Short mmCIF file of C-alpha atoms in Angstrom, two decimals:
data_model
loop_
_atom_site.label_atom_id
_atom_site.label_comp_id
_atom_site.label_asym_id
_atom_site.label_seq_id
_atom_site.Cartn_x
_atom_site.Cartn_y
_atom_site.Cartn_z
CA UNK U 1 0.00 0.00 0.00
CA UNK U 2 0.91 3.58 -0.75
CA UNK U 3 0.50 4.54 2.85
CA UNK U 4 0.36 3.20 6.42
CA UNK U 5 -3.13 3.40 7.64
CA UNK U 6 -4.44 4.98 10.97
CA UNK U 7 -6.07 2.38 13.35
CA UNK U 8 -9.18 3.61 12.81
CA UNK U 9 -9.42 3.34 9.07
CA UNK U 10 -8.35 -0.13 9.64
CA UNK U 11 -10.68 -1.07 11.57
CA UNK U 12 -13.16 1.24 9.29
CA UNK U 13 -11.73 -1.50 6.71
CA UNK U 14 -12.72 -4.35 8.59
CA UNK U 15 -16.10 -3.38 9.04
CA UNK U 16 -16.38 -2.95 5.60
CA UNK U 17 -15.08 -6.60 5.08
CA UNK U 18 -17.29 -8.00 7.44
CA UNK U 19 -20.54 -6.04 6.03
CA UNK U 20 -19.52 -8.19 2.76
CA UNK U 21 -18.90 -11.35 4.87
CA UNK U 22 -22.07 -11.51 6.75
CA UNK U 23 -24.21 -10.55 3.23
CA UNK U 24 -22.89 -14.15 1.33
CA UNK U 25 -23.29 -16.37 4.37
CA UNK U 26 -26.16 -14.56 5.31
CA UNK U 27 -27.49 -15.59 1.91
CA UNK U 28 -26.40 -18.75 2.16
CA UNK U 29 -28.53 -19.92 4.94
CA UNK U 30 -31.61 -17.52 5.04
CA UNK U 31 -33.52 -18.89 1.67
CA UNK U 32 -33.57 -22.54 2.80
CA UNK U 33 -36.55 -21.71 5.48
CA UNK U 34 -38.21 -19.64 3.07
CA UNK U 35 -37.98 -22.68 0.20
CA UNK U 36 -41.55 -24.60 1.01
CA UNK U 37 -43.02 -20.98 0.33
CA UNK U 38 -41.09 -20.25 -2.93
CA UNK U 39 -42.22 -23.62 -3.70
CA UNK U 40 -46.14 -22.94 -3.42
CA UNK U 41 -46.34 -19.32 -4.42
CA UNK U 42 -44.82 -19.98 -7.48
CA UNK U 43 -46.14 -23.47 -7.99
CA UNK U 44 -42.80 -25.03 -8.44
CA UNK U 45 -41.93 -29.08 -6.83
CA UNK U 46 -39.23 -29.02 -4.16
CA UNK U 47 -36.47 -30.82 -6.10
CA UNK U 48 -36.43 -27.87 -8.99
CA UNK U 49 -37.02 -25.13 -6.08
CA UNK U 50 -33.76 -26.56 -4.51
CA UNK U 51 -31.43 -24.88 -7.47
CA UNK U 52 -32.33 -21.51 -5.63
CA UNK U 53 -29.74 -22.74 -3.45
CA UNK U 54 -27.75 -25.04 -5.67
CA UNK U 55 -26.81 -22.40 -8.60
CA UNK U 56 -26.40 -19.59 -5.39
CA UNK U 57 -23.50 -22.33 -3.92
CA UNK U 58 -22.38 -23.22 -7.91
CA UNK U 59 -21.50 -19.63 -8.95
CA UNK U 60 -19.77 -18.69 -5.85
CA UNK U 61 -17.72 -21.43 -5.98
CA UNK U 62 -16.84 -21.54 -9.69
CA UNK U 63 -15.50 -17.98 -9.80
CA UNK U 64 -13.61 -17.95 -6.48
CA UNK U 65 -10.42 -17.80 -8.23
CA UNK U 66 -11.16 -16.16 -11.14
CA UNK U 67 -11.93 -12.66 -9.08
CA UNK U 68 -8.92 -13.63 -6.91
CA UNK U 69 -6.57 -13.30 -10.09
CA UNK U 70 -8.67 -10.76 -11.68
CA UNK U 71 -8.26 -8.79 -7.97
CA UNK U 72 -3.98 -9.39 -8.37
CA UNK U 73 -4.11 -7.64 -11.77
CA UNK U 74 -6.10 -4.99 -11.60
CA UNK U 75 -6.43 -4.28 -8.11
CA UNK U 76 -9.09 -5.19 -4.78
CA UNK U 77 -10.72 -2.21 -4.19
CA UNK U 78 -12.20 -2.27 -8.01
CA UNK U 79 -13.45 -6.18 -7.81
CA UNK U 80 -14.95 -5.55 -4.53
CA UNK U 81 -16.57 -2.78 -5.15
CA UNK U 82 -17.85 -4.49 -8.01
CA UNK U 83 -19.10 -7.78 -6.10
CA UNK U 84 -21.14 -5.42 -3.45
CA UNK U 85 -22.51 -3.71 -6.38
CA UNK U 86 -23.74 -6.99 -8.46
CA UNK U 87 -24.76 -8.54 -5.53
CA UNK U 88 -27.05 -5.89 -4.64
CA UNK U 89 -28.85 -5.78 -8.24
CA UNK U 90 -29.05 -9.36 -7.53
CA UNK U 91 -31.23 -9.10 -4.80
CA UNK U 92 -33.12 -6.59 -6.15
CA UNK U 93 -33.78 -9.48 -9.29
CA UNK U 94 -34.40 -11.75 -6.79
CA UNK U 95 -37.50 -9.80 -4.73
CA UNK U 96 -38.92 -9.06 -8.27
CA UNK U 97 -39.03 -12.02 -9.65
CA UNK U 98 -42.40 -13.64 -10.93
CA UNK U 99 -41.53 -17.02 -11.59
CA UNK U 100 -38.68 -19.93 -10.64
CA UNK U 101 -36.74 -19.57 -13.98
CA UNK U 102 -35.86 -15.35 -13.17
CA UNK U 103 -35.70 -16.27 -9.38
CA UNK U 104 -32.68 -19.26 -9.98
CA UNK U 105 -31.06 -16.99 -13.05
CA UNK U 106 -31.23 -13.63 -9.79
CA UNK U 107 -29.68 -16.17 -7.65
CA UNK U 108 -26.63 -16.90 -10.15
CA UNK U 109 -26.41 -12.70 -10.58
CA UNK U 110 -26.30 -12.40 -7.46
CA UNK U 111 -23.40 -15.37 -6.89
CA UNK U 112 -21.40 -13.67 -8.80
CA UNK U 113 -21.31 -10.40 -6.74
CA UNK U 114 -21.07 -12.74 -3.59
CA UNK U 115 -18.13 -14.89 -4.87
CA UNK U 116 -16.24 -11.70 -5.58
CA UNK U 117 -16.02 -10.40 -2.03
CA UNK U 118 -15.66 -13.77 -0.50
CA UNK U 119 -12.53 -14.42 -2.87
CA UNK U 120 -11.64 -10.62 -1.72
CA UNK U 121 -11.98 -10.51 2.01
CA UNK U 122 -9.18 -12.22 3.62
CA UNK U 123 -6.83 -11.02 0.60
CA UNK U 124 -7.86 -7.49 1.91
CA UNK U 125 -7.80 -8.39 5.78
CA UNK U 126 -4.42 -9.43 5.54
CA UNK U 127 -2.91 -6.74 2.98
CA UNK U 128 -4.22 -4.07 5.66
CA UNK U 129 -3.43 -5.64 8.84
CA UNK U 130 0.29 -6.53 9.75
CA UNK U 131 1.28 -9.90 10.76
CA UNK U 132 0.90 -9.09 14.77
CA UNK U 133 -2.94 -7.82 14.23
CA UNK U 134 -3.73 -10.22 11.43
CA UNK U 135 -4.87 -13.11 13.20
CA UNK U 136 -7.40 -10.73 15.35
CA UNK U 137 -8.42 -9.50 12.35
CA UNK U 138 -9.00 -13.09 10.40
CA UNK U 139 -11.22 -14.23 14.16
CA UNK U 140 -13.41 -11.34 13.49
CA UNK U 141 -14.41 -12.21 10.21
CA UNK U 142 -14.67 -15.90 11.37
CA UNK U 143 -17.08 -14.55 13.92
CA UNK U 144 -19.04 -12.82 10.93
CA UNK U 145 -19.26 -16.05 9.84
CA UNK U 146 -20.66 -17.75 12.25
CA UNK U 147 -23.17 -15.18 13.02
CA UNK U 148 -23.90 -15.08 9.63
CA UNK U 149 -24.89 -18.81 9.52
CA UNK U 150 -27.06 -18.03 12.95
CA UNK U 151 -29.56 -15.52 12.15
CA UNK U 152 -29.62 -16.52 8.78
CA UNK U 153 -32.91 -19.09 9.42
CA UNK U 154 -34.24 -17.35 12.15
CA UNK U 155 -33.99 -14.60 10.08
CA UNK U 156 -35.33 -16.03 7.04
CA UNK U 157 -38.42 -17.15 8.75
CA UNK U 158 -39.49 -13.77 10.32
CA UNK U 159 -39.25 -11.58 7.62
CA UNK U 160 -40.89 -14.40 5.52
CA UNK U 161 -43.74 -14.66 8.57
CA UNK U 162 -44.40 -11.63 9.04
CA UNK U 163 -44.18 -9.93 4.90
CA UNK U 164 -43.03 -12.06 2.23
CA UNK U 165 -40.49 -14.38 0.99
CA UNK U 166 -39.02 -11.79 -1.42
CA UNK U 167 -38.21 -9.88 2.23
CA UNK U 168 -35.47 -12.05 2.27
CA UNK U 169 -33.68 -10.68 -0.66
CA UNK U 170 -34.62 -7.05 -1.10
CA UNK U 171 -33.50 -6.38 3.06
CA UNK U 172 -30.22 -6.50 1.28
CA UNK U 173 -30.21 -3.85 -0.55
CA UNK U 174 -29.88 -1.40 1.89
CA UNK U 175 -27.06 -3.55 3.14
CA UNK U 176 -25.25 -3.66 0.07
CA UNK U 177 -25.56 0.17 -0.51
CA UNK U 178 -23.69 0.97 2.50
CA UNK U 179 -21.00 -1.59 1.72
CA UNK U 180 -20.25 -0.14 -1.48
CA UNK U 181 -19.81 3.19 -0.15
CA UNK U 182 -17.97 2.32 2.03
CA UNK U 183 -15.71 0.41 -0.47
CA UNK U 184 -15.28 3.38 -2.38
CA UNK U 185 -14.35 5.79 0.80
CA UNK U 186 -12.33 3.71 3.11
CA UNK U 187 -10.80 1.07 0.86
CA UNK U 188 -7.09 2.12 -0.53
CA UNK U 189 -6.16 0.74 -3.79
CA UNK U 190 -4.40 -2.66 -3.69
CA UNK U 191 -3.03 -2.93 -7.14
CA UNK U 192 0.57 -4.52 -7.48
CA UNK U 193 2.54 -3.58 -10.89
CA UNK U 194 4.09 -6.56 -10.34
CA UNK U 195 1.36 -8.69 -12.35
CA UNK U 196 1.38 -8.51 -15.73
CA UNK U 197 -2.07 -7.05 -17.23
CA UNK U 198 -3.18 -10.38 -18.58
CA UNK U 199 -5.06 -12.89 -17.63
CA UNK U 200 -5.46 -16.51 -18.62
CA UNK U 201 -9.00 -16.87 -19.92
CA UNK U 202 -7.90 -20.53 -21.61
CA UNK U 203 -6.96 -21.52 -18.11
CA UNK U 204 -9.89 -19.98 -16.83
CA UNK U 205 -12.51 -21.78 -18.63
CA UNK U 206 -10.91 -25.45 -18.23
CA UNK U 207 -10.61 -24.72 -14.04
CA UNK U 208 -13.85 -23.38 -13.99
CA UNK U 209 -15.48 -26.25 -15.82
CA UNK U 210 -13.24 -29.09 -13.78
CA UNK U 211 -14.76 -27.08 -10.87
CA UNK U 212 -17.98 -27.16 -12.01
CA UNK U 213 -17.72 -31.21 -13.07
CA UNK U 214 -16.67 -31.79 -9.18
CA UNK U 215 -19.48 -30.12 -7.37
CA UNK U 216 -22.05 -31.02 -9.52
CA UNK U 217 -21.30 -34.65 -9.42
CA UNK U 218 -21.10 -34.51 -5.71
CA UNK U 219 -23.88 -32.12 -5.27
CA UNK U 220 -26.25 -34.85 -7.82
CA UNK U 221 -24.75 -37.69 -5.69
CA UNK U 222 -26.15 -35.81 -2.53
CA UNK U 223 -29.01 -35.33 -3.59
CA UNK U 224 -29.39 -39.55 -5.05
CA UNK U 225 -29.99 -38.03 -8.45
CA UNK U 226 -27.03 -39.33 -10.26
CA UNK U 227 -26.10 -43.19 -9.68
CA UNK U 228 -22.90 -44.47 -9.04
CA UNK U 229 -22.13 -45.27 -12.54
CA UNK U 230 -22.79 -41.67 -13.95
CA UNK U 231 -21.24 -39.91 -10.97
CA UNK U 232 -18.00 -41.98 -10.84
CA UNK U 233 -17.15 -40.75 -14.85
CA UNK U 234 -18.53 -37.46 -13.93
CA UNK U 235 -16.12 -37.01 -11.05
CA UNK U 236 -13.09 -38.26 -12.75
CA UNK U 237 -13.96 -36.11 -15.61
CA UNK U 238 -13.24 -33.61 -13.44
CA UNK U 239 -10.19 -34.42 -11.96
CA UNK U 240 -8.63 -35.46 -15.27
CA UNK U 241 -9.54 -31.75 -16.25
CA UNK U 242 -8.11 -30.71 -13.11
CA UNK U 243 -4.52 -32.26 -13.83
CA UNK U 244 -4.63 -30.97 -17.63
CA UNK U 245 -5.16 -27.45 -15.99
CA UNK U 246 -1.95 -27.78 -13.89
CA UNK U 247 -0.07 -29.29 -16.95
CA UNK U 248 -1.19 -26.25 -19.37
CA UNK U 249 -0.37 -23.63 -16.11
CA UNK U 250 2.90 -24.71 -15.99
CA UNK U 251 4.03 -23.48 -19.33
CA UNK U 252 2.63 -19.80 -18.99
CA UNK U 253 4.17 -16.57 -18.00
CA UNK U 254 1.04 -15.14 -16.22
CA UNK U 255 -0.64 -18.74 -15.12
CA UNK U 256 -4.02 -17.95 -13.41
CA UNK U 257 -2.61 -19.89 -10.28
CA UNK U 258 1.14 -19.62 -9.54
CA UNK U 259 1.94 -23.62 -9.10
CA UNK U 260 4.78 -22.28 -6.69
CA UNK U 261 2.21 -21.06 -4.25
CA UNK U 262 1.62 -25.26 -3.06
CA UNK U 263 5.37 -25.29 -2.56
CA UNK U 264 5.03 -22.68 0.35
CA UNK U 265 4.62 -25.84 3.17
CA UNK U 266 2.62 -23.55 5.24
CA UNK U 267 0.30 -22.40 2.49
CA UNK U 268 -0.46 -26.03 1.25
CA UNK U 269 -0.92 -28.05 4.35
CA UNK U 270 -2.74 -24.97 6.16
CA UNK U 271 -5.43 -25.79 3.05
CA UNK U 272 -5.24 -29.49 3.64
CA UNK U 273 -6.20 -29.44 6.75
CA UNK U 274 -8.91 -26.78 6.34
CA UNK U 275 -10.46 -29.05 3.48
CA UNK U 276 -10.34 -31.84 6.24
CA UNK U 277 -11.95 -29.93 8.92
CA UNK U 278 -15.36 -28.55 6.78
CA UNK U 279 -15.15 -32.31 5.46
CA UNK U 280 -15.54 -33.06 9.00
CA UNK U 281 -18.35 -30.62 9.88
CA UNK U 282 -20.51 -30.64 7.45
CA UNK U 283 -20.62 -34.25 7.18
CA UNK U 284 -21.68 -34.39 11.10
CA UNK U 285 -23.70 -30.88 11.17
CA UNK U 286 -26.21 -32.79 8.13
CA UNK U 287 -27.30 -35.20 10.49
CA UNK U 288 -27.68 -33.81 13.57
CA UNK U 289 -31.07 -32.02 13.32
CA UNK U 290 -32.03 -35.49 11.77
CA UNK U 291 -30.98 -36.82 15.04
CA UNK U 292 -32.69 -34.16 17.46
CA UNK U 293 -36.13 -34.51 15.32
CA UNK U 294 -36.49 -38.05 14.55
CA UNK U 295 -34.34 -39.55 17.31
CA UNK U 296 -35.12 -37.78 20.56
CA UNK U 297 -38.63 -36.41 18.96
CA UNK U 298 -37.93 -32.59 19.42
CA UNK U 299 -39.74 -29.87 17.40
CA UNK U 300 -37.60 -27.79 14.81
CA UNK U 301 -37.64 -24.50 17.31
CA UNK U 302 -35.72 -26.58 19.71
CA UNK U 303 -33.30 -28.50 17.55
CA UNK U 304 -32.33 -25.13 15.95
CA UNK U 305 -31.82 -23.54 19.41
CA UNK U 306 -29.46 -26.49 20.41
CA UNK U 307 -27.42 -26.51 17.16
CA UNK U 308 -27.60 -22.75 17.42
CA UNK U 309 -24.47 -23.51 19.83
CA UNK U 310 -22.19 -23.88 17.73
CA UNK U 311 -22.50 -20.81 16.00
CA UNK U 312 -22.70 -18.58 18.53
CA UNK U 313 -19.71 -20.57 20.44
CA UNK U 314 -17.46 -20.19 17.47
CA UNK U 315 -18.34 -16.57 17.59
CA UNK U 316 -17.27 -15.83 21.00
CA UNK U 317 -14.00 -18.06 20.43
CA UNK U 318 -12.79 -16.83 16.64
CA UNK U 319 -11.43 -13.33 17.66
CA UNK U 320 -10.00 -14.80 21.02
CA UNK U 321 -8.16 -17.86 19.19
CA UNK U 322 -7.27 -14.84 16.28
CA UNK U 323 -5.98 -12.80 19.36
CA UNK U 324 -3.87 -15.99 20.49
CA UNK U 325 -2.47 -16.60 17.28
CA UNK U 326 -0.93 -12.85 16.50
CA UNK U 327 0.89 -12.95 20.52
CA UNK U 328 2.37 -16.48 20.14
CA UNK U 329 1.69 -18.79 17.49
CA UNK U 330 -1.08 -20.83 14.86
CA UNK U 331 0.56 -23.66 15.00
CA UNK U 332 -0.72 -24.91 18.52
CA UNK U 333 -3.98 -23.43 18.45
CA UNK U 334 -4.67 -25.38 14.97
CA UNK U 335 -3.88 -28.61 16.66
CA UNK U 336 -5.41 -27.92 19.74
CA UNK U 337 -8.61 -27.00 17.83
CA UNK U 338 -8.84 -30.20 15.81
CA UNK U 339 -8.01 -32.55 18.58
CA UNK U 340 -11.03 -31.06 20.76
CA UNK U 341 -13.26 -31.81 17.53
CA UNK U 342 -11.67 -35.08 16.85
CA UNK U 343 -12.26 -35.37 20.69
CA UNK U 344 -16.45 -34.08 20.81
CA UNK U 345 -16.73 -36.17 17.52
CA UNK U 346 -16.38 -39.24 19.03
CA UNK U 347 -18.50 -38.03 21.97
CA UNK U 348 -21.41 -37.02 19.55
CA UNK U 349 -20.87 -40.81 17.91
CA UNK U 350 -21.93 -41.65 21.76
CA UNK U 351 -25.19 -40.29 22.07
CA UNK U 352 -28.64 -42.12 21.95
CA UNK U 353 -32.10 -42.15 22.22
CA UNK U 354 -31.99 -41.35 25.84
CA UNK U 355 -29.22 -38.08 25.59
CA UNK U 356 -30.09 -35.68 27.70
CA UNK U 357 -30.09 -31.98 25.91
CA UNK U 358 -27.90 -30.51 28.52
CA UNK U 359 -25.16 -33.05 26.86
CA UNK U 360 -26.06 -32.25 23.15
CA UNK U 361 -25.75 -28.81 23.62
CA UNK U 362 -22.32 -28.54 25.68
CA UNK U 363 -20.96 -30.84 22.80
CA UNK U 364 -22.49 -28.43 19.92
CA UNK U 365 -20.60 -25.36 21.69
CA UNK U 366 -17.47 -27.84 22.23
CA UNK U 367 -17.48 -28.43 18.23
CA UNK U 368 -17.79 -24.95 17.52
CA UNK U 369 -15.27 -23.72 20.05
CA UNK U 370 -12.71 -26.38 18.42
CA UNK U 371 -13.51 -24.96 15.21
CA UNK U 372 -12.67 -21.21 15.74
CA UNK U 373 -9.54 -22.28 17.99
CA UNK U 374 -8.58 -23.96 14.70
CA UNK U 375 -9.84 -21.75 12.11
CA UNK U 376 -8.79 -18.49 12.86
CA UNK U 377 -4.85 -18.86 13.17
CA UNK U 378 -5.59 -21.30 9.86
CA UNK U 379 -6.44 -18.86 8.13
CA UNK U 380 -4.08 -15.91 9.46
CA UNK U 381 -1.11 -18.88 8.56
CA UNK U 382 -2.52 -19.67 5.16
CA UNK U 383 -2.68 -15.96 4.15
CA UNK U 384 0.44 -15.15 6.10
CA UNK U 385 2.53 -17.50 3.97
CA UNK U 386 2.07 -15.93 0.46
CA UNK U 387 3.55 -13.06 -1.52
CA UNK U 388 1.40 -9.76 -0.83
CA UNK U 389 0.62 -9.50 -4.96
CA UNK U 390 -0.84 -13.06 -4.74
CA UNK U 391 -3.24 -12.39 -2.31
CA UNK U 392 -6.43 -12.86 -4.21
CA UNK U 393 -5.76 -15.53 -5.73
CA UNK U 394 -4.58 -16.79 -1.94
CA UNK U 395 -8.07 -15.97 -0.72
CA UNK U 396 -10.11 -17.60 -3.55
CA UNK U 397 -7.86 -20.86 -3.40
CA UNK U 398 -8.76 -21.09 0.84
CA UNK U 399 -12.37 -20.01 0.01
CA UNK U 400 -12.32 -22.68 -2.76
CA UNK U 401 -11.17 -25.64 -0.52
CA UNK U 402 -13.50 -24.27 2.12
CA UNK U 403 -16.51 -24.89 -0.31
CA UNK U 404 -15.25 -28.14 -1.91
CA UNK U 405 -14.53 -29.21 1.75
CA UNK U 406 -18.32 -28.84 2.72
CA UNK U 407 -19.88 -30.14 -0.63
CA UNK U 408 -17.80 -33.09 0.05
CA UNK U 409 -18.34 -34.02 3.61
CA UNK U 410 -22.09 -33.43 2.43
CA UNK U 411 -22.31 -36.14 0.04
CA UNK U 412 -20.02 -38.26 1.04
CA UNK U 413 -22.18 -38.35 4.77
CA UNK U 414 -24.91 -38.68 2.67
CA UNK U 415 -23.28 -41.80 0.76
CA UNK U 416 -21.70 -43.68 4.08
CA UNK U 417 -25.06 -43.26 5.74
CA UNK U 418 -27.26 -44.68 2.92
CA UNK U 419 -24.43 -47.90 2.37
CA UNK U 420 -24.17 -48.16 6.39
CA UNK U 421 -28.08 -47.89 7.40
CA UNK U 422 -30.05 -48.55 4.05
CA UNK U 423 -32.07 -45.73 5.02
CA UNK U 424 -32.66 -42.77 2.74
CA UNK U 425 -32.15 -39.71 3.92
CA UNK U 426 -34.33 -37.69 1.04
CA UNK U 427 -37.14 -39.98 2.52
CA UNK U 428 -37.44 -39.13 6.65
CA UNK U 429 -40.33 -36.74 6.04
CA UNK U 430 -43.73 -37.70 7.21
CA UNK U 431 -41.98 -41.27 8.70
CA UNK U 432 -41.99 -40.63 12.47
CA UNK U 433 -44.47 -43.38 13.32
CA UNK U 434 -42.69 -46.40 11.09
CA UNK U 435 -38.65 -44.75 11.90
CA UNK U 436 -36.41 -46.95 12.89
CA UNK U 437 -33.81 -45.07 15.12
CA UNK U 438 -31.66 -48.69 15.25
CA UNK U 439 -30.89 -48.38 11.57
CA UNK U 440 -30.63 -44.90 12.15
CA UNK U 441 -28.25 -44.66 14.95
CA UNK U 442 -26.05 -47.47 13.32
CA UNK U 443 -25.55 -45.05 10.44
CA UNK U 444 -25.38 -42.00 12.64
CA UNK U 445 -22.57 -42.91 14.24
CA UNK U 446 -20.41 -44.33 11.30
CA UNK U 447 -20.75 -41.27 9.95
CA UNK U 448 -19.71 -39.12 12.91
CA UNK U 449 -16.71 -41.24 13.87
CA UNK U 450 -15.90 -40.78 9.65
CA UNK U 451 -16.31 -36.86 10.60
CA UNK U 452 -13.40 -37.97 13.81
CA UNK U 453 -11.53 -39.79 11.54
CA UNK U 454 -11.24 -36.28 9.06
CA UNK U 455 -10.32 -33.82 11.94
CA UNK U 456 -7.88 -36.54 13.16
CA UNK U 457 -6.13 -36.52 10.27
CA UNK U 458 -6.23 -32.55 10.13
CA UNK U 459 -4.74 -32.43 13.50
CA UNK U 460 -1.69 -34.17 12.26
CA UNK U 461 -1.22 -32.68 9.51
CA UNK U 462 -1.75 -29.39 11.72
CA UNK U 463 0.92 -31.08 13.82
CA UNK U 464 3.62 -31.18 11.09
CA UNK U 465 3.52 -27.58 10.77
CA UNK U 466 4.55 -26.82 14.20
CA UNK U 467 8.05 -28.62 13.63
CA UNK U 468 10.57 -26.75 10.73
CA UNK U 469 10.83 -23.18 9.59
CA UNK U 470 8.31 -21.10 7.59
CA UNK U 471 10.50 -20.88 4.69
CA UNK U 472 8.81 -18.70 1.83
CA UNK U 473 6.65 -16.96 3.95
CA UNK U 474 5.69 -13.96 4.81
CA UNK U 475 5.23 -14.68 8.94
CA UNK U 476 8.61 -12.71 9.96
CA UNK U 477 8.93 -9.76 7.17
#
């Protein structure tokens, strides 16, 4: 940057940031209550209403790191600017629109203004704050996250209970207005002339439609619409495209991803063991309220205010286990943070039809403590460890694992439970009186120790950071 910045406009900065932040996970979470509503008012069947959500989750994370380069050529503040101002005509689309087809295509506009400022946000977070505030910084917007992710159905169902489901959308407008002014006044311009003005649109197209092949296989697969013989092709489609992407980056002068970036030990293995650890939660998170409703016989307000828990206890921790990470170090915390998951994980594999909810909910905070003791000083090492002009690209590759992480641990969950129970999890609606919580359990808990298994392996890869030097990074500059 041209100029150090006064605490306050950092801080004015962050704000900012988080504004962005809490807007795309807000999004994320608030339609699904709102979905059996969309379904009737516009007379649309579940399974087609679901690609509100699905092409929302596609877009964002096809085009992660496409804004991330675009960001490290022609500078943050532009692209972010950009992303608040496309997501906020989104939203607009979305509260006008009449009929599925302009609500799903409003969804994808407004994905693309979303996956701009979540590729953005750490790049930015860590270009403005210095390594010893950077970490803080990082457990704020992890906070945002989580906060995001807990008002987002509560949320969803007021404003759709007490006006309308296109509420849900156009209360972001507002929102987004302020955030782009704010980009405009506070932001400083983040350009490096270090990048050449040119960007790989061959390289582009064959990532984005490897990335594309992945999710959608595994999102179908979820969802029990494509069998095993379609998906398998599907998927390896994917990764074949994947490794022809690496072999044509290699050869270029301005590759859209820098191949030395995975040689930075801190950089890669800080993203393996984030992919690991939303792997991990997502797969258990999935069947939870499954358990609370069908198991133990709750109602939905009181299985959302136990998982609610974990949220709001990874809130509290993130900035704390940020704080922690900028006065000593991330290495500890990261392993300490996966080894209480691993730890609750096979707790949670425990439980059974008699589990009291004092239990459930002490282990839901536990989970999401772990998480933000781990995730925070993650990401403050991950973005710590790369060259300042490669910073978007940085934070759309850790925003891309982050997504491919949960998509994964989805429908793989999905996949162990169906093999391990022979129940079908698309079919628990309407079955409480013929449910057999035997089968159920049996499958539960395979899947949660699977979840164990994940974080375990996280922790030691976590562990292998904390022994050698950060070579390549950016920790000590």
């Amino acid at each position: 940057m041209n100029r150090e910045l006064t605490s306050f406009h950092k801080w004015l900065i962050l704000l900012n940031v988080s504004v962005s932040i809490f807007m795309a996970t807000l999004d994320g979470s608030i339609v699904n209550v709102a979905l059996p509503v969309v379904s009737r008012e516009l007379a649309a069947d579940i399974g087609s209403v679901q690609w509100v959500v699905t092409s929302y989750l596609l877009t964002i994370s096809v085009l992660l790191l496409v804004w991330g380069k675009i960001s490290d050529i022609y500078g943050r503040k532009k692209i972010f600017a950009f992303g608040f101002i496309i997501f906020t005509a989104g939203s607009l689309m979305c509260g006008l629109s009449a009929d599925l087809k302009m609500l799903v295509l409003s969804r994808v506009v407004q994905a693309i203004g979303a996956s701009a400022m979540m590729a953005l946000s750490q790049g930015i977070v860590a270009e403005v704050f210095p390594a010893n505030e950077r970490g803080k910084a990082l457990g704020i917007t992890g906070a945002t996250v989580a906060i995001g992710s807990l008002v987002g159905p509560s949320l969803g169902g007021v404003l759709t209970h007490a006006f309308n489901w296109q509420s849900i959308f156009l209360i972001n407008i507002p929102i987004g207005i302020l955030g782009a002014v704010l980009t405009f006044t506070t932001i400083p311009e983040m350009h490096r002339t270090a990048e050449t003005k040119k960007f790989d649109f061959k390289g582009s197209v064959m990532l984005v439609t490897a990335i594309l092949l992945l999710f959608i296989s595994l999102l179908f697969l979820q969802e029990r619409i494509l069998p095993l013989k379609i998906f398998i092709p599907l998927l390896l489609l994917g990764v074949a495209l994947l490794f022809i992407f690496i072999s044509y980056e290699k050869n270029l002068e301005n590759p859209l991803i820098r191949l030395e970036l995975f040689k930075i030990k801190v950089f890669s293995l800080g993203l393996s063991s984030a992919f690991l650890s939303f792997v991990a939660m997502s797969a258990s998170l999935i069947f939870i309220p499954f358990y609370l409703q069908y198991v133990l016989g709750v109602d939905t307000r009181a299985a959302g205010l136990l998982i609610s828990f974990y949220p709001a206890a990874s809130a509290i921790v993130a900035p704390i286990s940020g704080r922690l990470s900028d006065k000593y170090s991330y290495r500890p915390l990261t392993v300490l943070g996966l080894s209480i998951n691993t730890a609750v994980l096979f707790a949670v594999a425990a439980l059974n039809e008699s589990s009291s909810f004092l239990r459930i909910a002490v282990l839901m905070a536990l989970l999401g403590a772990g998480g933000a003791i781990f995730q925070s000083p993650n990401n403050s090492s991950v973005m710590g460890a790369v060259p300042r002009e490669q910073l978007g690209i940085a934070g759309g590759i850790n925003a891309l694992f982050r997504n491919l992480g949960m998509v994964s641990g989805t429908a793989l969950s999905v996949l162990i439970f169906t093999f391990t129970s022979n129940m079908d999890i698309n079919n628990f609606s309407g079955q409480n009186g013929a449910f057999d919580a035997v089968r159920f359990l049996n499958g539960f808990r395979v899947v949660i120790i699977f979840a164990a298994v994940m974080c375990m392996l996280g922790a030691l890869i976590s562990l292998t950071r904390s022994v050698g030097a950060v070579s390549g990074s950016r920790e000590k500059a």
